[in-house]
Amino acid sequence: MVEITISEIASLAGVSVATVSRVLNDSSTVSERTKQKVLSIMEEYNYAPNLLGRHLRTQKTRLILVILTTISNYFCNRVVAGIDEEARKNGYQTLICMTNDNAQIESSYIDMLKNGLADGAIIMSSIMSKEDMHTLANRYSVVQCSEYVDTDSPYVTIDNEQAAYDAVDYLIKSGRRRIAYCGVRNHMISSKVRFDGYIRALRENGIEPDWSIIFDGDYGFRSAYRLTEEHIKNGAKFDGLFSISDRMASGAVSAIHSQGLNVPDDVAVVGFDNTDAAYMTNPPLTTVSQPRRELGVEAMKSLLARFEGEIPENKVLKHELIIRNSTN
Amino acid sequence: MVEITISEIASLAGVSVATVSRVLNDSSTVSERTKQKVLSIMEEYNYAPNLLGRHLRTQKTRLILVILTTISNYFCNRVVAGIDEEARKNGYQTLICMTNDNAQIESSYIDMLKNGLADGAIIMSSIMSKEDMHTLANRYSVVQCSEYVDTDSPYVTIDNEQAAYDAVDYLIKSGRRRIAYCGVRNHMISSKVRFDGYIRALRENGIEPDWSIIFDGDYGFRSAYRLTEEHIKNGAKFDGLFSISDRMASGAVSAIHSQGLNVPDDVAVVGFDNTDAAYMTNPPLTTVSQPRRELGVEAMKSLLARFEGEIPENKVLKHELIIRNSTN
DNA sequence: TTGTAAGCGTTATCAC
DNA sequence: GTGATAACGCTTACAA
């Protein structure tokens, strides 16, 4: 596993390392003849330049970290694809860091940024405090994407409050009055403001929130299933349900059916994110769709701007309510 | 974004860079007094050692690449968690590389390995040829995990042929005779041998394969839905269905229901991978479960062995058939 | 216990 | 067009 180096290539080709380096970097000032000779030696010896040397010299790695909680997620898949697409266009490579919301793991990846191993990071979820994020984003090239913890550092997202409002307002406008909420109580801003949007939609339509039909679990199917089942068994009445994730909405639908009720006739259900869970559910879920690929592309564009020394403007992209048969 | 370096810390602390380096690496040969002084200066100036320097010097990065097609996948999530867990135990960090089965992107990540940016790679899917994989695994520390393209290079997997056999045999033993196959025709060995297992199970039970109820799509829900719907509409008759992915199985179940048939009474369905799609389906899917976390842990152990100069033995882990209500 | 200095594999600045 | 050579930030003999 010991590799051939630039200086060995140089002597084999009978030129200086400087010339080999020029060939490597496509510098025009090298004659076609020497260039070909060097290239053929490289070929023959299977030369792969050691990037550690280059990186140390240039103090750049052209590597981007994408930091997120978990990869088991159709949503972030498309966002990352957008990031990677835009990154490659500009000569960068993307590396995904999965933190599982573990502080130690997360900071080990953040350290990679601090230690010069990557030129920048796009943070899709973090358990950092607002202050830590602020300090970090001040010193390093960081953009928050989709989820964010500090509003004073660059971010790209949708208007989660308005999106939730739109979903709930749609339920009300289509005749529902008792609308349950199935969410997650955690550190995420999106969880929080989606709840705010739910409350605002109720109030603006003259409905007082009823805490007995507001439940919190984790993002999972089973959690939502159990919560919904339990509430119905305990006599909770609702004719609509808004959930902050498709998976939870899907769990709710299953639970509703298991209790002999029908979706959408008895309960109309709206999910969030337009993931595959939305159309795997029967009936397929009405859901809020985020412009996933675009979120990634725009986040990467912001990061590139940051590299140029600019302070990128925050971006709020358009969401969309996708109507399917879980509502009518 | 210009960082303070070891030599600046050294002069600020009034010691040599060697001493600072010793503090950094917790070398015991430095007096408590100097150590504290150096540490406080580091603290004060927010020093983060530039790993590019260290890596160049040591020719090690303690970074592991995990190469896979797409992250939108509950299966690989757990495998990667297993890899990361074992990696961290041994002082390594994991970076996920998403290739989308794009040759150029894949080789850009493979180049990272060749160029010294990572100490090793665990490849969970690849569109490399058997020969290329062989050459690569010969020169670099590489372990194939779950999916593999070269049987002469280290791999960790389950017995996909036997797993498919077991699933289909279970269907037959529970009284089904006309068993449809819903798979994917691609480069993956797992796709191929799962099909082989299906055929063997039929033949060993005295059933001749019927090509009119063998269909291929992609791994998606919709693809399987359309295929199944179409075949039923065209008059295909089957009382069992085996699919190589839960998502496809889920699509098949929906299509079967849409045609007025019942699962499992009219058609019993078995999926593969025991992902969330399996229990989001109604009825929940009988499915083949792979020991996901363990696959990751064992792959990482093999990689660690490779680092020690050993040729790690190939490992075939145990699968399990999880019985749920899509069969009876 | 600490310091000096060589060296890891590149790139980039000068000369020529 | 090409070659010497310094430098990037760190680790590690070897000396003291």
XYZ file of C-alpha atoms in Angstrom, chain A:
328
model
C 0.000 0.000 0.000
C 2.985 2.306 -0.443
C 2.282 4.698 -3.267
C 4.554 6.206 -5.834
C 5.164 9.931 -5.305
C 5.551 12.937 -7.483
C 9.327 12.988 -7.098
C 9.665 9.400 -8.219
C 7.543 10.169 -11.245
C 9.799 13.166 -11.831
C 13.018 11.174 -11.888
C 11.479 8.409 -13.972
C 10.418 11.001 -16.510
C 13.695 12.836 -16.262
C 12.085 16.124 -15.266
C 11.683 18.118 -12.053
C 8.834 17.735 -9.604
C 7.769 21.221 -10.561
C 7.111 20.056 -14.087
C 5.185 17.034 -12.954
C 3.113 19.276 -10.751
C 2.451 21.505 -13.735
C 1.215 18.539 -15.732
C -0.945 17.533 -12.803
C -2.525 20.948 -12.669
C -2.814 21.354 -16.406
C -0.576 24.362 -16.456
C -0.188 25.582 -20.005
C 3.484 26.397 -19.664
C 4.637 22.843 -20.245
C 5.585 21.597 -23.702
C 3.395 18.995 -25.306
C 6.374 16.647 -25.555
C 7.274 16.610 -21.860
C 3.624 16.563 -20.936
C 3.065 13.361 -22.881
C 6.167 11.778 -21.433
C 5.106 12.595 -17.893
C 1.566 11.411 -18.506
C 2.741 8.093 -19.862
C 4.969 7.491 -16.852
C 2.064 8.355 -14.553
C -0.088 5.930 -16.447
C 2.519 3.199 -16.412
C 3.097 3.455 -12.684
C -0.524 4.009 -11.812
C 0.265 7.278 -10.140
C -2.363 8.803 -7.871
C -1.285 12.165 -6.436
C -1.323 12.211 -2.662
C -3.981 14.716 -1.789
C -2.705 15.110 1.746
C 0.323 16.915 0.379
C -1.726 19.076 -1.929
C -4.220 19.947 0.768
C -1.534 20.932 3.215
C 0.081 23.115 0.641
C -3.085 24.782 -0.608
C -4.969 24.760 2.680
C -8.045 23.700 0.744
C -9.648 20.303 0.393
C -12.636 21.043 -1.863
C -14.639 18.800 0.442
C -18.068 19.641 1.830
C -19.584 17.993 4.878
C -23.322 17.391 5.034
C -24.314 16.874 8.636
C -27.603 15.181 9.427
C -29.266 13.011 12.054
C -30.082 9.917 10.072
C -29.982 8.760 6.499
C -33.084 6.585 6.706
C -35.041 9.280 5.122
C -36.380 9.915 1.686
C -36.482 13.629 2.379
C -32.792 14.200 2.963
C -31.851 11.936 0.090
C -33.117 14.467 -2.431
C -31.704 17.419 -0.555
C -28.270 15.809 -0.511
C -28.589 15.022 -4.214
C -29.187 18.732 -4.821
C -26.216 19.693 -2.701
C -23.961 17.211 -4.459
C -25.088 18.262 -7.901
C -24.281 21.899 -7.249
C -21.072 21.017 -5.426
C -19.724 18.950 -8.318
C -20.520 21.695 -10.777
C -18.078 23.791 -8.811
C -15.406 21.181 -8.255
C -16.371 20.152 -4.756
C -17.149 16.748 -3.321
C -19.795 15.945 -0.728
C -19.403 13.729 2.306
C -22.353 12.776 4.492
C -21.975 12.693 8.255
C -24.624 10.848 10.253
C -24.841 12.012 13.859
C -27.857 10.139 15.241
C -28.374 13.313 17.287
C -25.449 12.203 19.418
C -23.535 15.243 20.698
C -20.176 13.547 20.720
C -20.529 12.212 17.194
C -21.804 15.527 15.928
C -18.895 17.431 17.384
C -16.443 14.914 15.983
C -17.692 15.891 12.538
C -17.721 19.579 13.349
C -14.109 19.140 14.405
C -13.292 17.892 10.929
C -14.347 21.298 9.705
C -12.398 23.104 12.404
C -9.361 20.965 11.718
C -9.271 21.914 8.081
C -10.418 18.585 6.684
C -13.326 20.189 4.855
C -13.804 23.630 3.359
C -17.365 23.984 4.562
C -20.398 22.265 5.994
C -24.100 22.177 5.326
C -25.944 21.357 8.512
C -29.320 19.707 8.067
C -29.834 18.961 11.722
C -27.921 19.685 14.851
C -28.284 19.527 18.569
C -25.966 22.484 18.973
C -27.153 25.469 20.952
C -28.013 28.659 19.128
C -24.893 30.250 20.576
C -22.568 27.459 19.520
C -23.984 27.507 16.030
C -23.489 31.245 15.890
C -19.860 31.024 16.950
C -19.246 28.203 14.528
C -20.862 29.930 11.578
C -18.895 33.057 12.348
C -15.550 31.341 12.147
C -16.237 28.723 9.488
C -18.176 28.336 6.274
C -21.441 26.874 7.413
C -24.960 26.956 6.008
C -28.010 25.549 7.745
C -30.380 23.730 5.436
C -34.056 22.949 5.919
C -33.728 22.730 9.691
C -31.869 25.496 11.545
C -30.993 26.479 15.079
C -29.689 30.008 14.664
C -31.592 32.596 12.689
C -28.585 34.919 12.691
C -26.464 32.461 10.729
C -27.077 31.645 7.069
C -29.933 29.240 6.403
C -32.092 27.925 3.591
C -35.525 26.588 4.466
C -39.230 26.750 3.804
C -41.750 28.659 5.890
C -42.699 25.805 8.188
C -45.157 27.874 10.163
C -47.048 28.914 7.050
C -46.887 25.402 5.628
C -48.540 23.980 8.723
C -51.031 26.834 8.663
C -51.919 26.053 5.061
C -52.396 22.370 5.813
C -54.668 22.988 8.779
C -56.502 25.812 7.071
C -57.213 23.462 4.177
C -58.726 20.947 6.577
C -60.921 23.618 8.127
C -61.976 25.058 4.774
C -63.039 21.593 3.697
C -65.400 21.403 6.641
C -63.420 19.956 9.523
C -63.612 21.629 12.922
C -62.002 19.278 15.415
C -58.468 18.828 14.162
C -55.997 16.717 16.066
C -52.269 17.402 16.019
C -49.727 14.621 15.890
C -46.228 15.953 16.346
C -42.911 15.724 18.085
C -41.772 17.723 21.062
C -38.033 18.147 20.515
C -35.314 20.720 19.930
C -36.163 21.206 16.271
C -37.373 24.602 15.213
C -39.485 23.014 12.507
C -41.413 20.954 15.072
C -42.049 24.050 17.086
C -43.179 26.384 14.346
C -45.304 23.764 12.648
C -47.183 23.582 15.898
C -47.434 27.382 15.921
C -48.900 27.277 12.417
C -51.443 24.704 13.534
C -52.542 26.893 16.441
C -52.728 30.034 14.314
C -54.854 28.313 11.673
C -57.292 27.179 14.346
C -57.523 30.574 16.022
C -57.854 32.558 12.807
C -60.769 30.297 11.994
C -62.326 30.889 15.385
C -61.479 27.489 16.817
C -59.990 27.213 20.282
C -57.176 24.602 20.513
C -58.170 21.527 22.452
C -55.191 20.053 24.266
C -56.835 16.689 24.576
C -56.356 16.073 20.840
C -52.791 17.336 20.621
C -50.285 14.509 20.937
C -46.530 14.206 20.735
C -44.424 11.170 19.913
C -41.283 10.587 17.902
C -41.180 10.724 14.125
C -42.058 7.063 13.753
C -45.009 5.147 12.417
C -45.546 3.050 15.530
C -45.414 5.979 17.890
C -48.164 7.762 15.970
C -50.149 4.559 15.693
C -50.170 4.015 19.436
C -50.955 7.617 20.275
C -53.839 7.792 17.846
C -55.235 4.411 18.842
C -55.050 5.280 22.512
C -56.762 8.636 22.094
C -59.602 7.174 20.078
C -60.058 4.382 22.606
C -60.173 7.002 25.352
C -63.036 8.662 23.545
C -61.237 11.529 21.848
C -63.293 12.880 18.953
C -61.764 14.517 15.907
C -62.668 14.762 12.235
C -59.278 15.949 11.024
C -55.652 15.269 11.870
C -52.511 17.130 10.951
C -49.145 15.507 11.443
C -45.673 16.945 11.051
C -44.388 13.847 9.305
C -45.780 11.487 6.700
C -44.694 8.479 8.674
C -46.628 9.634 11.684
C -49.606 10.496 9.513
C -49.397 7.003 8.070
C -49.379 5.512 11.564
C -52.387 7.630 12.439
C -54.285 6.422 9.374
C -53.629 2.805 10.296
C -54.788 3.395 13.851
C -57.928 5.157 12.675
C -58.785 2.227 10.433
C -58.040 -0.217 13.222
C -60.704 1.525 15.297
C -63.306 0.985 12.627
C -63.243 4.557 11.384
C -62.651 5.669 7.837
C -60.140 8.026 6.237
C -61.110 10.528 4.934
C -64.836 10.216 5.708
C -64.554 10.138 9.479
C -61.125 11.696 9.799
C -59.261 13.621 7.111
C -55.474 13.383 7.465
C -52.639 15.614 6.273
C -48.956 14.693 6.506
C -45.715 16.514 5.893
C -42.771 16.090 3.492
C -44.302 14.176 0.597
C -42.093 11.155 1.162
C -42.765 7.660 -0.106
C -44.730 7.001 3.067
C -47.344 9.393 1.670
C -48.244 7.256 -1.320
C -47.598 3.967 0.428
C -50.445 4.808 2.745
C -53.950 3.812 1.821
C -55.547 6.207 0.998
C -52.504 8.165 -0.177
C -51.767 11.163 1.993
C -52.448 14.800 1.358
C -49.167 16.314 2.426
C -46.921 19.357 2.410
C -44.190 19.108 -0.180
C -40.867 20.847 0.219
C -38.704 21.629 -2.825
C -36.094 19.134 -1.713
C -33.563 19.244 -4.515
C -33.812 23.014 -4.643
C -33.209 23.289 -0.897
C -29.946 21.458 -1.437
C -28.931 23.439 -4.484
C -29.631 26.754 -2.788
C -27.829 25.734 0.380
C -24.772 24.843 -1.660
C -25.001 28.126 -3.556
C -25.047 29.949 -0.238
C -21.991 28.018 0.855
C -20.177 28.926 -2.354
C -21.045 32.566 -1.731
C -19.666 32.196 1.762
C -16.417 30.898 0.268
C -16.240 34.108 -1.730
C -16.358 36.045 1.492
C -19.963 37.133 1.147
C -22.549 36.815 3.874
C -25.178 34.833 2.001
C -28.748 36.004 2.339
C -31.189 33.667 4.011
C -33.570 31.919 1.669
C -37.137 30.803 2.252
C -38.328 28.533 -0.540
C -41.902 27.803 -1.550
C -43.748 24.819 -0.180
C -46.799 23.237 -1.734
C -49.813 21.347 -0.429
C -50.255 18.127 -2.382
C -53.878 17.003 -2.313
C -54.513 13.265 -2.257
C -57.270 11.005 -1.042
C -56.674 11.186 2.694
C -58.663 14.430 2.549
C -61.546 15.467 0.329
